[in-house]
Amino acid sequence: DNVTFILPLHINTIQNKDHFRKIELILKALTIVERKNLKVEIFGATEYTTAATLLAIINKVKAYCSGVGFRKPNSLEVSSALKRMGITHIGFHIDDLNLDNIDPNKAVEKLGEAAEQAQLGSFIYGVDNVAISALSIGAGIKFISGEAVGNPLETPWGSLPFAVESL
């Protein structure tokens, strides 16, 4: 069985040389097999984060993992440019939508369509109701987590690969 480990890293942590140096030492020590099982997810970007900044951050981490995810700011449009930069999967946390008063139903559908068009994997975290879970399946979201998916004490971190049978 394959196991995937997700390492969330805040954009400011990666940009700070002192903080990232400590993390990089640990990442450099990983074996090839461990790197194949690791995905880094960048979060904390804003609508003001430039493409050049994002590219520099992706380049810092992509050698240490099998994929780089990006928890996008709500205003960011998903495009194939993200894939060309080295992003392999994109998504958001439901709480991010609540902060900006964005309709989660529309956001889920939009993410699913955009990720498919850009040929990126997709994820949604913090799903707390079955309706959003079902909508995520219909929208083609590849991975979701949250209380509606599973109790964190019964499944690791309440996360499952997404399939209709998982509901």
PDB file of C-alpha atoms in Angstrom:
ATOM      1  CA  ASP A   1       0.000   0.000   0.000  1.00  0.00           C
ATOM      2  CA  ASN A   2       1.090   3.522  -0.757  1.00  0.00           C
ATOM      3  CA  VAL A   3       1.048   6.083   1.988  1.00  0.00           C
ATOM      4  CA  THR A   4       1.126   9.774   1.227  1.00  0.00           C
ATOM      5  CA  PHE A   5       2.356  12.303   3.734  1.00  0.00           C
ATOM      6  CA  ILE A   6       1.311  15.905   3.323  1.00  0.00           C
ATOM      7  CA  LEU A   7       3.600  18.587   4.690  1.00  0.00           C
ATOM      8  CA  PRO A   8       1.848  21.949   4.834  1.00  0.00           C
ATOM      9  CA  LEU A   9       4.287  24.854   4.650  1.00  0.00           C
ATOM     10  CA  HIS A  10       3.322  28.503   5.001  1.00  0.00           C
ATOM     11  CA  ILE A  11       4.662  30.718   2.251  1.00  0.00           C
ATOM     12  CA  ASN A  12       6.371  32.976   4.825  1.00  0.00           C
ATOM     13  CA  THR A  13       8.183  30.000   6.365  1.00  0.00           C
ATOM     14  CA  ILE A  14       9.622  29.052   2.984  1.00  0.00           C
ATOM     15  CA  GLN A  15      10.637  32.645   2.239  1.00  0.00           C
ATOM     16  CA  ASN A  16      12.393  33.071   5.596  1.00  0.00           C
ATOM     17  CA  LYS A  17      15.925  31.715   5.110  1.00  0.00           C
ATOM     18  CA  ASP A  18      16.481  30.927   8.793  1.00  0.00           C
ATOM     19  CA  HIS A  19      13.208  29.037   9.226  1.00  0.00           C
ATOM     20  CA  PHE A  20      13.395  27.187   5.931  1.00  0.00           C
ATOM     21  CA  ARG A  21      17.054  26.164   6.447  1.00  0.00           C
ATOM     22  CA  LYS A  22      15.986  23.989   9.400  1.00  0.00           C
ATOM     23  CA  ILE A  23      13.203  22.375   7.403  1.00  0.00           C
ATOM     24  CA  GLU A  24      15.432  21.932   4.367  1.00  0.00           C
ATOM     25  CA  LEU A  25      17.999  19.995   6.420  1.00  0.00           C
ATOM     26  CA  ILE A  26      15.289  17.523   7.373  1.00  0.00           C
ATOM     27  CA  LEU A  27      13.986  17.314   3.791  1.00  0.00           C
ATOM     28  CA  LYS A  28      17.494  16.724   2.407  1.00  0.00           C
ATOM     29  CA  ALA A  29      17.874  13.719   4.707  1.00  0.00           C
ATOM     30  CA  LEU A  30      14.827  11.968   3.196  1.00  0.00           C
ATOM     31  CA  THR A  31      15.402   8.910   1.044  1.00  0.00           C
ATOM     32  CA  ILE A  32      14.084   8.703  -2.509  1.00  0.00           C
ATOM     33  CA  VAL A  33      11.258   6.437  -1.315  1.00  0.00           C
ATOM     34  CA  GLU A  34      10.324   8.906   1.422  1.00  0.00           C
ATOM     35  CA  ARG A  35      10.323  11.761  -1.080  1.00  0.00           C
ATOM     36  CA  LYS A  36       8.018   9.766  -3.374  1.00  0.00           C
ATOM     37  CA  ASN A  37       5.541   9.524  -0.505  1.00  0.00           C
ATOM     38  CA  LEU A  38       5.722  13.206   0.432  1.00  0.00           C
ATOM     39  CA  LYS A  39       3.629  16.018  -0.971  1.00  0.00           C
ATOM     40  CA  VAL A  40       4.297  19.588   0.105  1.00  0.00           C
ATOM     41  CA  GLU A  41       1.338  21.946   0.232  1.00  0.00           C
ATOM     42  CA  ILE A  42       1.987  25.658   0.162  1.00  0.00           C
ATOM     43  CA  PHE A  43      -0.512  27.857   1.946  1.00  0.00           C
ATOM     44  CA  GLY A  44      -0.689  31.467   3.071  1.00  0.00           C
ATOM     45  CA  ALA A  45      -0.420  33.105  -0.347  1.00  0.00           C
ATOM     46  CA  THR A  46      -2.598  36.140  -0.947  1.00  0.00           C
ATOM     47  CA  GLU A  47      -4.013  37.745  -4.049  1.00  0.00           C
ATOM     48  CA  TYR A  48      -0.904  39.977  -3.979  1.00  0.00           C
ATOM     49  CA  THR A  49       1.574  37.089  -4.195  1.00  0.00           C
ATOM     50  CA  THR A  50       3.333  37.436  -7.526  1.00  0.00           C
ATOM     51  CA  ALA A  51       3.898  34.608  -9.982  1.00  0.00           C
ATOM     52  CA  ALA A  52       7.665  35.128  -9.613  1.00  0.00           C
ATOM     53  CA  THR A  53       7.429  34.711  -5.829  1.00  0.00           C
ATOM     54  CA  LEU A  54       5.290  31.604  -6.167  1.00  0.00           C
ATOM     55  CA  LEU A  55       7.682  30.100  -8.720  1.00  0.00           C
ATOM     56  CA  ALA A  56      10.680  30.734  -6.437  1.00  0.00           C
ATOM     57  CA  ILE A  57       8.877  29.020  -3.555  1.00  0.00           C
ATOM     58  CA  ILE A  58       7.879  26.028  -5.668  1.00  0.00           C
ATOM     59  CA  ASN A  59      11.465  25.643  -6.850  1.00  0.00           C
ATOM     60  CA  LYS A  60      12.690  25.569  -3.241  1.00  0.00           C
ATOM     61  CA  VAL A  61      10.525  22.582  -2.297  1.00  0.00           C
ATOM     62  CA  LYS A  62       9.851  20.505  -5.404  1.00  0.00           C
ATOM     63  CA  ALA A  63      13.117  18.554  -5.270  1.00  0.00           C
ATOM     64  CA  TYR A  64      12.140  17.077  -1.909  1.00  0.00           C
ATOM     65  CA  CYS A  65       8.693  15.665  -2.764  1.00  0.00           C
ATOM     66  CA  SER A  66       6.553  13.965  -5.379  1.00  0.00           C
ATOM     67  CA  GLY A  67       4.165  16.880  -5.747  1.00  0.00           C
ATOM     68  CA  VAL A  68       3.601  20.466  -4.753  1.00  0.00           C
ATOM     69  CA  GLY A  69       0.102  21.494  -3.794  1.00  0.00           C
ATOM     70  CA  PHE A  70      -1.167  25.016  -3.501  1.00  0.00           C
ATOM     71  CA  ARG A  71      -3.921  26.169  -1.173  1.00  0.00           C
ATOM     72  CA  LYS A  72      -5.082  29.035  -3.277  1.00  0.00           C
ATOM     73  CA  PRO A  73      -6.373  32.412  -2.206  1.00  0.00           C
ATOM     74  CA  ASN A  74     -10.033  32.702  -3.160  1.00  0.00           C
ATOM     75  CA  SER A  75      -9.393  35.405  -5.728  1.00  0.00           C
ATOM     76  CA  LEU A  76      -6.856  33.354  -7.689  1.00  0.00           C
ATOM     77  CA  GLU A  77      -8.051  31.876 -10.927  1.00  0.00           C
ATOM     78  CA  VAL A  78      -6.771  28.361 -11.598  1.00  0.00           C
ATOM     79  CA  SER A  79      -4.939  28.064 -14.892  1.00  0.00           C
ATOM     80  CA  SER A  80      -2.480  25.823 -16.685  1.00  0.00           C
ATOM     81  CA  ALA A  81       0.219  28.397 -15.763  1.00  0.00           C
ATOM     82  CA  LEU A  82       0.174  26.900 -12.261  1.00  0.00           C
ATOM     83  CA  LYS A  83       0.959  23.480 -13.696  1.00  0.00           C
ATOM     84  CA  ARG A  84       3.817  24.927 -15.756  1.00  0.00           C
ATOM     85  CA  MET A  85       5.210  26.422 -12.526  1.00  0.00           C
ATOM     86  CA  GLY A  86       5.301  22.956 -10.954  1.00  0.00           C
ATOM     87  CA  ILE A  87       2.026  22.817  -9.017  1.00  0.00           C
ATOM     88  CA  THR A  88       0.511  19.319  -9.111  1.00  0.00           C
ATOM     89  CA  HIS A  89      -2.657  19.861  -7.095  1.00  0.00           C
ATOM     90  CA  ILE A  90      -4.719  22.818  -5.963  1.00  0.00           C
ATOM     91  CA  GLY A  91      -7.513  23.440  -3.513  1.00  0.00           C
ATOM     92  CA  PHE A  92      -8.764  25.285  -0.485  1.00  0.00           C
ATOM     93  CA  HIS A  93     -10.059  24.934   3.052  1.00  0.00           C
ATOM     94  CA  ILE A  94     -13.785  25.513   3.522  1.00  0.00           C
ATOM     95  CA  ASP A  95     -13.030  27.985   6.327  1.00  0.00           C
ATOM     96  CA  ASP A  96     -11.227  30.188   3.784  1.00  0.00           C
ATOM     97  CA  LEU A  97     -14.515  30.554   1.922  1.00  0.00           C
ATOM     98  CA  ASN A  98     -16.432  31.393   5.086  1.00  0.00           C
ATOM     99  CA  LEU A  99     -14.020  34.230   5.880  1.00  0.00           C
ATOM    100  CA  ASP A 100     -14.662  35.820   2.489  1.00  0.00           C
ATOM    101  CA  ASN A 101     -18.419  35.097   2.386  1.00  0.00           C
ATOM    102  CA  ILE A 102     -18.063  32.940  -0.725  1.00  0.00           C
ATOM    103  CA  ASP A 103     -20.746  30.387  -1.607  1.00  0.00           C
ATOM    104  CA  PRO A 104     -19.049  27.011  -1.018  1.00  0.00           C
ATOM    105  CA  ASN A 105     -21.250  25.277  -3.602  1.00  0.00           C
ATOM    106  CA  LYS A 106     -20.083  27.580  -6.392  1.00  0.00           C
ATOM    107  CA  ALA A 107     -16.469  27.455  -5.185  1.00  0.00           C
ATOM    108  CA  VAL A 108     -16.430  23.627  -5.215  1.00  0.00           C
ATOM    109  CA  GLU A 109     -17.872  23.453  -8.724  1.00  0.00           C
ATOM    110  CA  LYS A 110     -15.497  26.140  -9.984  1.00  0.00           C
ATOM    111  CA  LEU A 111     -12.469  24.383  -8.461  1.00  0.00           C
ATOM    112  CA  GLY A 112     -13.448  21.036  -9.988  1.00  0.00           C
ATOM    113  CA  GLU A 113     -13.875  22.510 -13.470  1.00  0.00           C
ATOM    114  CA  ALA A 114     -10.722  24.628 -13.318  1.00  0.00           C
ATOM    115  CA  ALA A 115      -8.536  21.813 -11.956  1.00  0.00           C
ATOM    116  CA  GLU A 116      -9.757  19.469 -14.674  1.00  0.00           C
ATOM    117  CA  GLN A 117      -9.099  22.029 -17.421  1.00  0.00           C
ATOM    118  CA  ALA A 118      -5.606  22.757 -16.044  1.00  0.00           C
ATOM    119  CA  GLN A 119      -4.986  19.007 -15.549  1.00  0.00           C
ATOM    120  CA  LEU A 120      -4.275  19.430 -11.829  1.00  0.00           C
ATOM    121  CA  GLY A 121      -5.265  17.309  -8.877  1.00  0.00           C
ATOM    122  CA  SER A 122      -7.748  18.936  -6.526  1.00  0.00           C
ATOM    123  CA  PHE A 123      -8.426  18.963  -2.793  1.00  0.00           C
ATOM    124  CA  ILE A 124     -10.801  20.476  -0.278  1.00  0.00           C
ATOM    125  CA  TYR A 125     -10.202  20.466   3.470  1.00  0.00           C
ATOM    126  CA  GLY A 126     -12.622  21.085   6.315  1.00  0.00           C
ATOM    127  CA  VAL A 127     -15.718  19.541   4.721  1.00  0.00           C
ATOM    128  CA  ASP A 128     -18.249  19.407   7.528  1.00  0.00           C
ATOM    129  CA  ASN A 129     -21.460  18.347   5.803  1.00  0.00           C
ATOM    130  CA  VAL A 130     -22.539  15.548   3.504  1.00  0.00           C
ATOM    131  CA  ALA A 131     -24.006  17.918   0.896  1.00  0.00           C
ATOM    132  CA  ILE A 132     -20.612  19.500   0.228  1.00  0.00           C
ATOM    133  CA  SER A 133     -19.041  16.026   0.210  1.00  0.00           C
ATOM    134  CA  ALA A 134     -21.506  14.849  -2.441  1.00  0.00           C
ATOM    135  CA  LEU A 135     -21.030  18.032  -4.457  1.00  0.00           C
ATOM    136  CA  SER A 136     -17.254  17.525  -4.301  1.00  0.00           C
ATOM    137  CA  ILE A 137     -17.633  14.029  -5.758  1.00  0.00           C
ATOM    138  CA  GLY A 138     -19.802  15.368  -8.554  1.00  0.00           C
ATOM    139  CA  ALA A 139     -17.326  18.163  -9.253  1.00  0.00           C
ATOM    140  CA  GLY A 140     -14.486  15.648  -9.594  1.00  0.00           C
ATOM    141  CA  ILE A 141     -12.513  16.744  -6.537  1.00  0.00           C
ATOM    142  CA  LYS A 142      -9.796  14.132  -6.026  1.00  0.00           C
ATOM    143  CA  PHE A 143      -9.256  14.401  -2.262  1.00  0.00           C
ATOM    144  CA  ILE A 144     -11.321  15.828   0.566  1.00  0.00           C
ATOM    145  CA  SER A 145     -11.038  15.747   4.310  1.00  0.00           C
ATOM    146  CA  GLY A 146     -13.166  16.808   7.224  1.00  0.00           C
ATOM    147  CA  GLU A 147     -15.776  15.634   9.679  1.00  0.00           C
ATOM    148  CA  ALA A 148     -18.266  14.757   6.917  1.00  0.00           C
ATOM    149  CA  VAL A 149     -15.745  12.314   5.452  1.00  0.00           C
ATOM    150  CA  GLY A 150     -14.736  10.522   8.597  1.00  0.00           C
ATOM    151  CA  ASN A 151     -14.158  10.904  12.284  1.00  0.00           C
ATOM    152  CA  PRO A 152     -10.500  11.859  12.848  1.00  0.00           C
ATOM    153  CA  LEU A 153     -10.279   9.177  15.538  1.00  0.00           C
ATOM    154  CA  GLU A 154     -11.552   6.426  13.240  1.00  0.00           C
ATOM    155  CA  THR A 155      -9.526   7.218  10.122  1.00  0.00           C
ATOM    156  CA  PRO A 156      -6.169   8.961  10.017  1.00  0.00           C
ATOM    157  CA  TRP A 157      -6.868  12.682  10.239  1.00  0.00           C
ATOM    158  CA  GLY A 158     -10.427  12.143   8.975  1.00  0.00           C
ATOM    159  CA  SER A 159      -9.156  11.789   5.413  1.00  0.00           C
ATOM    160  CA  LEU A 160     -10.003   9.300   2.721  1.00  0.00           C
ATOM    161  CA  PRO A 161      -9.368   9.134  -1.010  1.00  0.00           C
ATOM    162  CA  PHE A 162     -12.598  10.281  -2.529  1.00  0.00           C
ATOM    163  CA  ALA A 163     -15.080   7.897  -4.076  1.00  0.00           C
ATOM    164  CA  VAL A 164     -18.838   7.590  -3.824  1.00  0.00           C
ATOM    165  CA  GLU A 165     -18.366   4.557  -1.591  1.00  0.00           C
ATOM    166  CA  SER A 166     -16.532   6.719   0.939  1.00  0.00           C
ATOM    167  CA  LEU A 167     -19.688   8.611   1.910  1.00  0.00           C
TER     168      LEU A 167
END
